[in-house]
């Protein structure tokens, strides 16, 4: 608001063309005559006189630049421009305030309002001159919720005029009241307010009843009509507080981080109750051992009805070693008692160190995440197997299947058999059972071993596949070009009907896909995962291969199953495996 006013003033100053010719106004008749009692507050405004004004002053700053005040002391003194602010006269809005007004302030006041001169004559009299009774009350302090009547102090003056004979007019009219410049009227919003015999009667006072009340009445004295104006300041109070102040901040003892040589601001926030005669204060002490030293003392005005929240700062210019070993005490007190808040300082760890620590943490986290995901990627199969081993449900229970896997393989031409290498038949009949049956407790269906001869070959195969959970196909050139492809086709068809059957393709040797393969088989070869067998290694050493096979096999808990930990947990745990004897033909 203040900045706005200053800005406005500046703008108007620039626009001002020329000072008005105030001398013209001097010869004008007097518009209003006021009577005032000395040593009291007084105010009048640069308003054109009117019979029943709704307001008697306006404090809006918009007027301040427009209204200029001149004064001519009573006995034809020189006309002087009143400066904006002197000790007891203040321009505010469109009005001139006196605090207090004295007999020397009598005279003619001239102001210009919208190009029109307003001439105001003031006659200030002492109480004695005006025959006032002694008990003028210009300042009231009713307690909130109490009843109160505000009497017009000016009505206690000029009573001697009542007794003069032969008057044409009534010497005094009744009173008009204004609160903060506005005429007091009966209103719904303030239902407990009444106007009675020149008094304002308040049924129960509110905090909002505080303010500056003006009472005006017309006075006829020696054929001159005066406006007699007096002011009552009303300040609503409450009962004095019964408790000492409350420290809102710091609550109890607070430790603050401080850097040596740097400034530090301590804040104490206190709630004070109402006190009619303020005795409240906030003090800062430094305490080292038993020694207490007063650093700062601030008085607090606690005359606010609902209490006062007060924030007090103490600034340490440079934190020293001594400060780190002392306590800073904020003591708030009123007439009832006191309360304290305590600060303790702690050396601040350097920022660089914090930063370094944070950086290290971040790097370690990123590395950890990277390592974790790499490990998980690399050892995915191991993790899944480990999980299955300990946690997963046995898939084989209650599915009415006889075999864990049907094994389909080609029988190579014995004449072409190369005895130095393991062939696919040996692989199917010896290596697979040794690992999957003996070691991991799966039950395989090997056509030569488990299907009794006698039935129709094709039906037997289809039935065997249906009774199995998986179908393992050992693929090789002989396989894809020979009769066994039928078994692959049967398995593909069966798995399409029975979703619980899954195919596991083992690429025993690489081969060229023949054109003659059935369409479904071609598709299956394209989409199903293949596990490559590496001929060069000894069968049981091919650990990755067996892990992959087990990964695709159903989850099964049998007594014979050994918990095989992933190699990154205990790399040597599988060392007890007996090497498989390679067939020498
Ligand atoms: C604060 O109050 C205690 C009693 O509660 C009193 O002993 C002490 O002197 C008071 N301190 C000050 C500085 O007034």
Tab-separated table of C-alpha atoms in Angstrom, residues 124-580:
chain	number	residue	atom	x	y	z
A	124	UNK	CA	-9.347	25.735	19.860
A	125	UNK	CA	-10.298	26.313	23.459
A	126	UNK	CA	-9.050	24.913	26.686
A	127	UNK	CA	-11.422	22.869	28.768
A	128	UNK	CA	-11.707	25.766	31.112
A	129	UNK	CA	-12.547	28.322	28.429
A	130	UNK	CA	-15.188	25.968	27.059
A	131	UNK	CA	-16.635	25.282	30.476
A	132	UNK	CA	-16.144	21.546	30.143
A	133	UNK	CA	-16.779	19.324	33.106
A	134	UNK	CA	-13.695	17.482	34.277
A	135	UNK	CA	-14.659	13.971	33.373
A	136	UNK	CA	-14.115	14.065	29.578
A	137	UNK	CA	-13.278	10.567	28.477
A	138	UNK	CA	-11.414	10.552	25.201
A	139	UNK	CA	-9.939	7.109	25.598
A	140	UNK	CA	-11.899	3.954	26.418
A	141	UNK	CA	-10.689	0.445	26.986
A	142	UNK	CA	-13.716	-1.795	27.320
A	143	UNK	CA	-13.063	-5.485	27.817
A	144	UNK	CA	-14.287	-7.800	25.116
A	145	UNK	CA	-17.839	-9.117	25.621
A	146	UNK	CA	-18.585	-6.476	28.286
A	147	UNK	CA	-21.311	-3.888	27.775
A	148	UNK	CA	-20.120	-0.320	27.181
A	149	UNK	CA	-21.538	3.092	26.439
A	150	UNK	CA	-19.514	5.670	24.562
A	151	UNK	CA	-20.442	9.194	25.586
A	152	UNK	CA	-19.656	12.270	23.499
A	153	UNK	CA	-16.985	14.195	25.462
A	154	UNK	CA	-17.856	17.493	23.762
A	155	UNK	CA	-21.364	17.346	25.153
A	156	UNK	CA	-19.885	18.062	28.547
A	157	UNK	CA	-18.759	21.528	27.379
A	158	UNK	CA	-20.581	24.799	26.706
A	159	UNK	CA	-23.352	23.874	29.097
A	160	UNK	CA	-23.349	27.530	30.260
A	161	UNK	CA	-24.818	28.547	26.900
A	162	UNK	CA	-27.964	26.611	27.718
A	163	UNK	CA	-28.859	29.110	30.396
A	164	UNK	CA	-28.527	32.267	28.350
A	165	UNK	CA	-31.890	33.886	27.719
A	166	UNK	CA	-33.404	34.930	24.439
A	167	UNK	CA	-32.009	32.400	21.966
A	168	UNK	CA	-33.367	31.978	18.530
A	169	UNK	CA	-31.869	28.568	18.125
A	170	UNK	CA	-31.343	25.664	20.361
A	171	UNK	CA	-27.770	26.134	21.542
A	172	UNK	CA	-26.826	22.518	20.881
A	173	UNK	CA	-28.182	19.990	18.439
A	174	UNK	CA	-28.011	16.271	19.019
A	175	UNK	CA	-24.878	14.358	18.257
A	176	UNK	CA	-23.758	12.635	15.060
A	177	UNK	CA	-21.335	9.756	15.474
A	178	UNK	CA	-18.663	8.618	13.045
A	179	UNK	CA	-16.499	5.549	13.443
A	180	UNK	CA	-13.210	5.596	11.500
A	181	UNK	CA	-14.665	8.424	9.399
A	182	UNK	CA	-17.976	6.735	8.516
A	183	UNK	CA	-21.266	7.674	10.039
A	184	UNK	CA	-22.456	5.221	12.698
A	185	UNK	CA	-25.821	3.782	11.761
A	186	UNK	CA	-27.942	1.052	13.165
A	187	UNK	CA	-27.137	-2.068	11.222
A	188	UNK	CA	-28.183	-5.667	11.235
A	189	UNK	CA	-24.547	-6.763	11.245
A	190	UNK	CA	-23.990	-4.963	14.530
A	191	UNK	CA	-27.223	-5.762	16.260
A	192	UNK	CA	-26.020	-4.989	19.804
A	193	UNK	CA	-25.315	-1.335	18.939
A	194	UNK	CA	-27.808	1.381	19.873
A	195	UNK	CA	-27.784	5.175	19.688
A	196	UNK	CA	-29.381	6.697	22.729
A	197	UNK	CA	-29.184	10.200	24.178
A	198	UNK	CA	-26.066	11.153	22.282
A	199	UNK	CA	-24.371	7.939	23.365
A	200	UNK	CA	-23.412	4.786	21.576
A	201	UNK	CA	-24.561	1.817	23.608
A	202	UNK	CA	-22.778	-1.438	22.923
A	203	UNK	CA	-24.509	-4.508	24.256
A	204	UNK	CA	-21.377	-6.631	24.238
A	205	UNK	CA	-18.241	-5.228	22.656
A	206	UNK	CA	-16.422	-7.002	19.834
A	207	UNK	CA	-12.805	-6.717	18.851
A	208	UNK	CA	-14.023	-4.870	15.758
A	209	UNK	CA	-15.496	-2.084	17.886
A	210	UNK	CA	-11.992	-0.688	18.368
A	211	UNK	CA	-11.499	2.510	16.418
A	212	UNK	CA	-11.573	6.282	16.317
A	213	UNK	CA	-15.043	7.630	17.116
A	214	UNK	CA	-15.908	11.225	16.244
A	215	UNK	CA	-18.898	12.983	17.679
A	216	UNK	CA	-20.142	16.189	16.118
A	217	UNK	CA	-22.905	18.526	17.080
A	218	UNK	CA	-23.935	22.010	16.105
A	219	UNK	CA	-23.401	24.791	18.572
A	220	UNK	CA	-24.797	28.297	18.365
A	221	UNK	CA	-22.703	30.825	20.188
A	222	UNK	CA	-22.976	34.574	19.766
A	223	UNK	CA	-24.912	34.107	16.538
A	224	UNK	CA	-22.221	31.956	15.050
A	225	UNK	CA	-22.828	28.407	14.064
A	226	UNK	CA	-20.056	26.027	15.049
A	227	UNK	CA	-19.424	22.380	14.562
A	228	UNK	CA	-18.254	21.112	17.904
A	229	UNK	CA	-16.149	18.035	17.349
A	230	UNK	CA	-14.497	15.680	19.835
A	231	UNK	CA	-12.836	12.315	19.384
A	232	UNK	CA	-13.016	9.145	21.483
A	233	UNK	CA	-10.429	6.443	20.862
A	234	UNK	CA	-11.803	3.024	21.712
A	235	UNK	CA	-9.529	0.088	22.211
A	236	UNK	CA	-11.109	-3.262	23.032
A	237	UNK	CA	-9.052	-5.305	25.433
A	238	UNK	CA	-9.378	-8.714	26.954
A	239	UNK	CA	-8.521	-10.238	30.311
A	240	UNK	CA	-4.851	-10.375	31.106
A	241	UNK	CA	-3.279	-13.718	30.320
A	242	UNK	CA	-2.859	-16.166	33.177
A	243	UNK	CA	0.042	-18.117	31.689
A	244	UNK	CA	3.662	-17.465	30.768
A	245	UNK	CA	4.544	-17.214	27.069
A	246	UNK	CA	4.827	-20.417	25.011
A	247	UNK	CA	7.929	-21.061	22.930
A	248	UNK	CA	6.782	-22.384	19.557
A	249	UNK	CA	10.295	-22.659	18.137
A	250	UNK	CA	12.641	-24.184	19.107
A	251	UNK	CA	10.701	-26.773	21.022
A	252	UNK	CA	12.963	-27.915	23.817
A	253	UNK	CA	16.614	-28.185	22.895
A	254	UNK	CA	17.603	-27.864	19.256
A	255	UNK	CA	20.965	-28.764	17.774
A	256	UNK	CA	22.014	-26.739	14.753
A	257	UNK	CA	24.823	-27.402	12.315
A	258	UNK	CA	27.239	-24.490	12.153
A	259	UNK	CA	30.303	-23.734	10.059
A	260	UNK	CA	33.230	-22.042	11.746
A	261	UNK	CA	33.702	-18.432	10.637
A	262	UNK	CA	30.302	-18.288	8.943
A	263	UNK	CA	27.320	-16.256	10.187
A	264	UNK	CA	24.405	-18.074	11.772
A	265	UNK	CA	20.844	-16.941	12.404
A	266	UNK	CA	18.930	-18.284	15.392
A	267	UNK	CA	15.153	-17.938	15.399
A	268	UNK	CA	12.868	-17.968	18.388
A	269	UNK	CA	9.090	-17.938	17.863
A	270	UNK	CA	6.926	-17.167	20.873
A	271	UNK	CA	3.210	-17.010	21.570
A	272	UNK	CA	2.237	-14.292	24.083
A	273	UNK	CA	-1.165	-13.903	25.683
A	274	UNK	CA	-2.912	-10.519	25.973
A	275	UNK	CA	-1.553	-8.021	28.483
A	276	UNK	CA	-3.182	-4.683	29.091
A	277	UNK	CA	0.056	-3.193	30.284
A	278	UNK	CA	2.705	-4.886	28.151
A	279	UNK	CA	5.545	-6.394	30.153
A	280	UNK	CA	6.560	-9.028	27.630
A	281	UNK	CA	10.046	-9.441	26.245
A	282	UNK	CA	12.332	-11.894	24.494
A	283	UNK	CA	15.924	-12.177	25.662
A	284	UNK	CA	18.865	-14.048	24.224
A	285	UNK	CA	21.566	-15.471	26.467
A	286	UNK	CA	24.790	-17.318	25.836
A	287	UNK	CA	25.571	-19.902	28.474
A	288	UNK	CA	29.013	-21.444	28.967
A	289	UNK	CA	29.045	-23.721	31.971
A	290	UNK	CA	27.347	-21.703	34.740
A	291	UNK	CA	28.114	-18.335	33.113
A	292	UNK	CA	25.177	-16.586	31.504
A	293	UNK	CA	25.631	-13.542	29.329
A	294	UNK	CA	22.775	-11.372	28.031
A	295	UNK	CA	23.119	-10.844	24.288
A	296	UNK	CA	19.898	-9.164	23.242
A	297	UNK	CA	16.656	-7.934	24.764
A	298	UNK	CA	13.523	-7.108	22.764
A	299	UNK	CA	10.297	-5.692	24.196
A	300	UNK	CA	7.116	-7.180	22.830
A	301	UNK	CA	3.795	-5.428	22.521
A	302	UNK	CA	1.331	-8.103	23.544
A	303	UNK	CA	-1.767	-5.930	23.316
A	304	UNK	CA	-3.448	-7.977	20.650
A	305	UNK	CA	-6.747	-9.495	21.686
A	306	UNK	CA	-6.141	-13.036	20.491
A	307	UNK	CA	-2.546	-12.966	21.678
A	308	UNK	CA	0.615	-12.208	19.758
A	309	UNK	CA	2.976	-14.514	17.896
A	310	UNK	CA	6.396	-12.946	17.952
A	311	UNK	CA	9.501	-14.045	16.056
A	312	UNK	CA	12.868	-12.854	17.299
A	313	UNK	CA	16.203	-13.408	15.579
A	314	UNK	CA	19.661	-13.471	16.991
A	315	UNK	CA	22.510	-13.279	14.522
A	316	UNK	CA	25.936	-14.708	15.228
A	317	UNK	CA	28.287	-12.800	12.934
A	318	UNK	CA	30.986	-15.466	12.903
A	319	UNK	CA	30.666	-18.823	14.563
A	320	UNK	CA	33.685	-19.414	16.787
A	321	UNK	CA	35.053	-22.453	18.618
A	322	UNK	CA	33.647	-20.976	21.849
A	323	UNK	CA	30.184	-20.830	20.280
A	324	UNK	CA	30.327	-24.526	19.509
A	325	UNK	CA	30.713	-25.304	23.195
A	326	UNK	CA	28.018	-22.944	24.453
A	327	UNK	CA	24.256	-22.962	24.652
A	328	UNK	CA	22.148	-20.151	23.211
A	329	UNK	CA	19.039	-19.541	25.241
A	330	UNK	CA	15.951	-17.693	24.120
A	331	UNK	CA	13.980	-16.589	27.179
A	332	UNK	CA	10.475	-15.233	26.747
A	333	UNK	CA	8.765	-13.676	29.725
A	334	UNK	CA	5.671	-11.773	30.712
A	335	UNK	CA	4.224	-10.718	34.066
A	336	UNK	CA	3.181	-14.302	34.820
A	337	UNK	CA	6.442	-16.146	34.191
A	338	UNK	CA	8.958	-17.235	31.610
A	339	UNK	CA	9.826	-20.100	29.264
A	340	UNK	CA	12.998	-20.916	27.369
A	341	UNK	CA	14.222	-22.533	24.179
A	342	UNK	CA	17.805	-23.744	23.866
A	343	UNK	CA	20.116	-24.000	20.860
A	344	UNK	CA	23.260	-26.098	20.762
A	345	UNK	CA	25.667	-25.779	17.843
A	346	UNK	CA	27.317	-28.690	16.108
A	347	UNK	CA	30.238	-28.575	13.688
A	348	UNK	CA	29.059	-29.024	10.148
A	349	UNK	CA	30.649	-31.760	8.096
A	350	UNK	CA	32.203	-30.306	4.989
A	351	UNK	CA	29.972	-30.236	1.942
A	352	UNK	CA	32.683	-31.757	-0.241
A	353	UNK	CA	32.784	-34.827	1.974
A	354	UNK	CA	29.035	-35.206	1.750
A	355	UNK	CA	29.198	-34.893	-1.978
A	356	UNK	CA	31.949	-37.497	-2.212
A	357	UNK	CA	30.002	-39.898	-0.025
A	358	UNK	CA	26.881	-39.435	-2.096
A	359	UNK	CA	28.867	-39.967	-5.297
A	360	UNK	CA	30.408	-43.180	-3.949
A	361	UNK	CA	26.998	-44.464	-2.923
A	362	UNK	CA	25.596	-43.719	-6.370
A	363	UNK	CA	28.480	-45.451	-8.146
A	364	UNK	CA	28.215	-48.506	-5.918
A	365	UNK	CA	24.478	-48.708	-6.518
A	366	UNK	CA	24.869	-48.467	-10.288
A	367	UNK	CA	27.662	-51.068	-10.286
A	368	UNK	CA	25.595	-53.331	-8.061
A	369	UNK	CA	22.596	-53.077	-10.356
A	370	UNK	CA	24.761	-53.718	-13.411
A	371	UNK	CA	26.469	-56.708	-11.791
A	372	UNK	CA	23.184	-58.057	-10.523
A	373	UNK	CA	21.518	-57.906	-13.917
A	374	UNK	CA	24.581	-59.406	-15.641
A	375	UNK	CA	24.638	-62.265	-13.163
A	376	UNK	CA	20.916	-62.784	-13.506
A	377	UNK	CA	21.254	-62.836	-17.274
A	378	UNK	CA	24.196	-65.227	-17.247
A	379	UNK	CA	22.856	-67.545	-14.604
A	380	UNK	CA	19.190	-67.316	-15.487
A	381	UNK	CA	18.841	-71.065	-16.004
A	382	UNK	CA	20.634	-71.818	-12.743
A	383	UNK	CA	18.409	-69.403	-10.885
A	384	UNK	CA	15.274	-70.952	-12.361
A	385	UNK	CA	16.517	-74.455	-11.542
A	386	UNK	CA	17.401	-73.454	-8.019
A	387	UNK	CA	14.009	-71.858	-7.594
A	388	UNK	CA	12.268	-74.961	-8.893
A	389	UNK	CA	14.301	-77.150	-6.645
A	390	UNK	CA	13.252	-75.370	-3.474
A	391	UNK	CA	10.098	-73.467	-4.128
A	392	UNK	CA	8.157	-74.455	-7.223
A	393	UNK	CA	5.283	-76.891	-7.164
A	394	UNK	CA	5.779	-80.367	-8.597
A	395	UNK	CA	4.161	-80.181	-12.041
A	396	UNK	CA	3.952	-83.933	-12.389
A	397	UNK	CA	1.600	-84.636	-9.507
A	398	UNK	CA	-1.884	-85.682	-10.568
A	399	UNK	CA	-1.595	-85.052	-14.322
A	400	UNK	CA	-2.172	-88.764	-15.122
A	401	UNK	CA	0.942	-89.059	-17.229
A	402	UNK	CA	3.280	-91.942	-17.089
A	403	UNK	CA	6.483	-90.537	-18.500
A	404	UNK	CA	8.333	-87.304	-18.070
A	405	UNK	CA	9.654	-87.421	-21.599
A	406	UNK	CA	9.203	-89.414	-24.730
A	407	UNK	CA	12.550	-89.752	-26.536
A	408	UNK	CA	12.566	-89.878	-30.314
A	409	UNK	CA	15.784	-90.744	-32.108
A	410	UNK	CA	16.976	-92.255	-35.355
A	411	UNK	CA	18.607	-95.647	-35.568
A	412	UNK	CA	21.647	-95.104	-37.682
A	413	UNK	CA	22.687	-97.540	-40.301
A	414	UNK	CA	25.039	-99.869	-38.400
A	415	UNK	CA	27.233	-100.308	-41.428
A	416	UNK	CA	28.052	-96.593	-41.489
A	417	UNK	CA	28.526	-96.366	-37.737
A	418	UNK	CA	31.654	-94.608	-36.706
A	419	UNK	CA	32.737	-96.274	-33.548
A	420	UNK	CA	35.023	-93.472	-32.334
A	421	UNK	CA	32.132	-91.096	-31.731
A	422	UNK	CA	29.041	-91.418	-29.666
A	423	UNK	CA	26.114	-91.891	-32.043
A	424	UNK	CA	22.573	-90.687	-31.499
A	425	UNK	CA	21.224	-94.100	-30.536
A	426	UNK	CA	23.847	-94.478	-27.844
A	427	UNK	CA	23.091	-90.964	-26.755
A	428	UNK	CA	19.387	-91.734	-26.458
A	429	UNK	CA	19.711	-95.124	-24.845
A	430	UNK	CA	22.648	-94.574	-22.533
A	431	UNK	CA	23.568	-90.946	-21.933
A	432	UNK	CA	20.051	-89.568	-21.586
A	433	UNK	CA	18.862	-92.215	-19.084
A	434	UNK	CA	22.070	-91.979	-17.089
A	435	UNK	CA	21.694	-88.264	-16.521
A	436	UNK	CA	17.950	-87.654	-16.598
A	437	UNK	CA	16.798	-90.870	-14.938
A	438	UNK	CA	19.601	-91.826	-12.603
A	439	UNK	CA	20.721	-88.401	-11.618
A	440	UNK	CA	17.598	-86.271	-11.762
A	441	UNK	CA	14.902	-88.891	-11.241
A	442	UNK	CA	12.963	-88.370	-14.487
A	443	UNK	CA	11.230	-91.227	-16.176
A	444	UNK	CA	11.895	-91.504	-19.918
A	445	UNK	CA	9.995	-93.382	-22.573
A	446	UNK	CA	12.453	-95.056	-24.940
A	447	UNK	CA	10.716	-96.856	-27.780
A	448	UNK	CA	13.101	-99.806	-27.777
A	449	UNK	CA	12.970	-100.229	-24.057
A	450	UNK	CA	9.514	-99.148	-22.942
A	451	UNK	CA	7.119	-99.913	-25.774
A	452	UNK	CA	6.172	-103.538	-25.900
A	453	UNK	CA	6.229	-104.899	-29.405
A	454	UNK	CA	2.990	-106.219	-30.856
A	455	UNK	CA	0.736	-103.185	-31.349
A	456	UNK	CA	0.484	-101.049	-34.423
A	457	UNK	CA	3.652	-98.986	-34.491
A	458	UNK	CA	2.005	-95.661	-35.240
A	459	UNK	CA	-0.660	-96.032	-32.515
A	460	UNK	CA	1.961	-97.055	-30.006
A	461	UNK	CA	4.000	-93.949	-30.758
A	462	UNK	CA	1.028	-91.587	-30.502
A	463	UNK	CA	-0.067	-93.201	-27.216
A	464	UNK	CA	3.418	-93.013	-25.780
A	465	UNK	CA	3.664	-89.303	-26.677
A	466	UNK	CA	0.270	-88.693	-25.065
A	467	UNK	CA	1.396	-90.355	-21.874
A	468	UNK	CA	4.485	-88.096	-21.690
A	469	UNK	CA	4.956	-84.563	-20.448
A	470	UNK	CA	7.714	-83.732	-22.878
A	471	UNK	CA	8.876	-85.098	-26.206
A	472	UNK	CA	12.625	-84.979	-26.745
A	473	UNK	CA	13.631	-85.122	-30.423
A	474	UNK	CA	17.258	-85.921	-31.152
A	475	UNK	CA	17.756	-84.281	-34.519
A	476	UNK	CA	20.406	-85.334	-36.996
A	477	UNK	CA	20.661	-85.797	-40.787
A	478	UNK	CA	19.617	-89.440	-40.364
A	479	UNK	CA	16.625	-88.331	-38.292
A	480	UNK	CA	15.217	-85.746	-40.667
A	481	UNK	CA	15.771	-87.881	-43.723
A	482	UNK	CA	14.597	-91.157	-42.217
A	483	UNK	CA	11.403	-92.691	-40.891
A	484	UNK	CA	11.732	-91.124	-37.437
A	485	UNK	CA	10.447	-87.825	-38.797
A	486	UNK	CA	7.048	-89.448	-38.421
A	487	UNK	CA	7.551	-89.430	-34.661
A	488	UNK	CA	8.322	-85.716	-34.800
A	489	UNK	CA	5.171	-85.082	-36.797
A	490	UNK	CA	3.115	-87.171	-34.372
A	491	UNK	CA	4.581	-85.279	-31.432
A	492	UNK	CA	3.856	-81.895	-33.063
A	493	UNK	CA	0.255	-82.924	-33.730
A	494	UNK	CA	-0.223	-84.293	-30.241
A	495	UNK	CA	1.258	-81.216	-28.613
A	496	UNK	CA	-1.127	-79.058	-30.621
A	497	UNK	CA	-4.018	-80.987	-29.102
A	498	UNK	CA	-2.645	-81.416	-25.606
A	499	UNK	CA	-1.061	-78.181	-24.437
A	500	UNK	CA	0.711	-79.872	-21.516
A	501	UNK	CA	3.045	-81.665	-23.909
A	502	UNK	CA	6.091	-79.642	-24.865
A	503	UNK	CA	8.728	-80.445	-27.418
A	504	UNK	CA	12.446	-80.300	-26.694
A	505	UNK	CA	14.648	-80.337	-29.778
A	506	UNK	CA	18.225	-81.510	-29.404
A	507	UNK	CA	20.412	-80.758	-32.355
A	508	UNK	CA	22.689	-83.742	-32.206
A	509	UNK	CA	24.359	-83.010	-35.538
A	510	UNK	CA	23.772	-80.191	-37.980
A	511	UNK	CA	21.654	-81.058	-40.983
A	512	UNK	CA	20.077	-79.630	-44.090
A	513	UNK	CA	16.305	-79.411	-43.863
A	514	UNK	CA	14.842	-81.604	-46.618
A	515	UNK	CA	12.166	-80.102	-48.851
A	516	UNK	CA	9.924	-83.100	-48.352
A	517	UNK	CA	9.261	-82.412	-44.663
A	518	UNK	CA	5.586	-81.904	-43.746
A	519	UNK	CA	4.549	-78.300	-43.391
A	520	UNK	CA	3.814	-78.516	-39.683
A	521	UNK	CA	7.167	-80.074	-38.973
A	522	UNK	CA	8.948	-77.310	-40.862
A	523	UNK	CA	7.161	-74.730	-38.816
A	524	UNK	CA	7.912	-76.522	-35.554
A	525	UNK	CA	11.593	-76.690	-36.482
A	526	UNK	CA	11.577	-72.965	-37.100
A	527	UNK	CA	9.880	-71.827	-33.890
A	528	UNK	CA	10.893	-74.340	-31.213
A	529	UNK	CA	14.096	-73.722	-29.250
A	530	UNK	CA	16.918	-76.079	-30.075
A	531	UNK	CA	19.637	-77.209	-27.699
A	532	UNK	CA	22.848	-78.008	-29.469
A	533	UNK	CA	24.890	-81.027	-28.413
A	534	UNK	CA	28.598	-80.592	-28.587
A	535	UNK	CA	30.162	-83.785	-29.734
A	536	UNK	CA	33.657	-82.920	-28.666
A	537	UNK	CA	33.033	-82.847	-24.945
A	538	UNK	CA	32.584	-85.811	-22.671
A	539	UNK	CA	28.831	-86.318	-22.156
A	540	UNK	CA	28.641	-85.535	-18.487
A	541	UNK	CA	30.951	-82.527	-18.615
A	542	UNK	CA	28.596	-80.759	-20.921
A	543	UNK	CA	27.025	-78.987	-17.973
A	544	UNK	CA	25.451	-76.090	-19.885
A	545	UNK	CA	23.695	-78.609	-22.115
A	546	UNK	CA	22.210	-80.522	-19.214
A	547	UNK	CA	21.132	-77.363	-17.496
A	548	UNK	CA	19.270	-76.305	-20.602
A	549	UNK	CA	17.618	-79.691	-20.867
A	550	UNK	CA	16.544	-79.567	-17.233
A	551	UNK	CA	15.293	-76.043	-17.750
A	552	UNK	CA	12.872	-77.388	-20.347
A	553	UNK	CA	11.958	-80.508	-18.385
A	554	UNK	CA	8.970	-80.429	-16.015
A	555	UNK	CA	9.407	-79.474	-12.348
A	556	UNK	CA	9.625	-82.710	-10.398
A	557	UNK	CA	10.602	-83.395	-6.813
A	558	UNK	CA	11.956	-86.888	-6.306
A	559	UNK	CA	14.111	-88.170	-3.513
A	560	UNK	CA	16.938	-88.801	-5.925
A	561	UNK	CA	17.017	-85.213	-7.147
A	562	UNK	CA	20.038	-83.425	-5.905
A	563	UNK	CA	20.032	-79.772	-5.197
A	564	UNK	CA	22.511	-78.410	-7.596
A	565	UNK	CA	23.527	-74.901	-6.720
A	566	UNK	CA	24.417	-72.512	-9.451
A	567	UNK	CA	28.133	-72.427	-10.001
A	568	UNK	CA	28.473	-68.900	-8.669
A	569	UNK	CA	27.356	-70.076	-5.231
A	570	UNK	CA	29.548	-73.167	-4.856
A	571	UNK	CA	31.488	-73.836	-7.982
A	572	UNK	CA	32.882	-77.146	-6.699
A	573	UNK	CA	29.676	-78.767	-5.541
A	574	UNK	CA	29.275	-80.917	-8.639
A	575	UNK	CA	32.758	-82.344	-8.432
A	576	UNK	CA	31.514	-85.717	-7.238
A	577	UNK	CA	29.972	-86.643	-10.582
A	578	UNK	CA	31.371	-89.844	-11.957
A	579	UNK	CA	32.602	-89.442	-15.507
A	580	UNK	CA	30.562	-91.453	-17.963
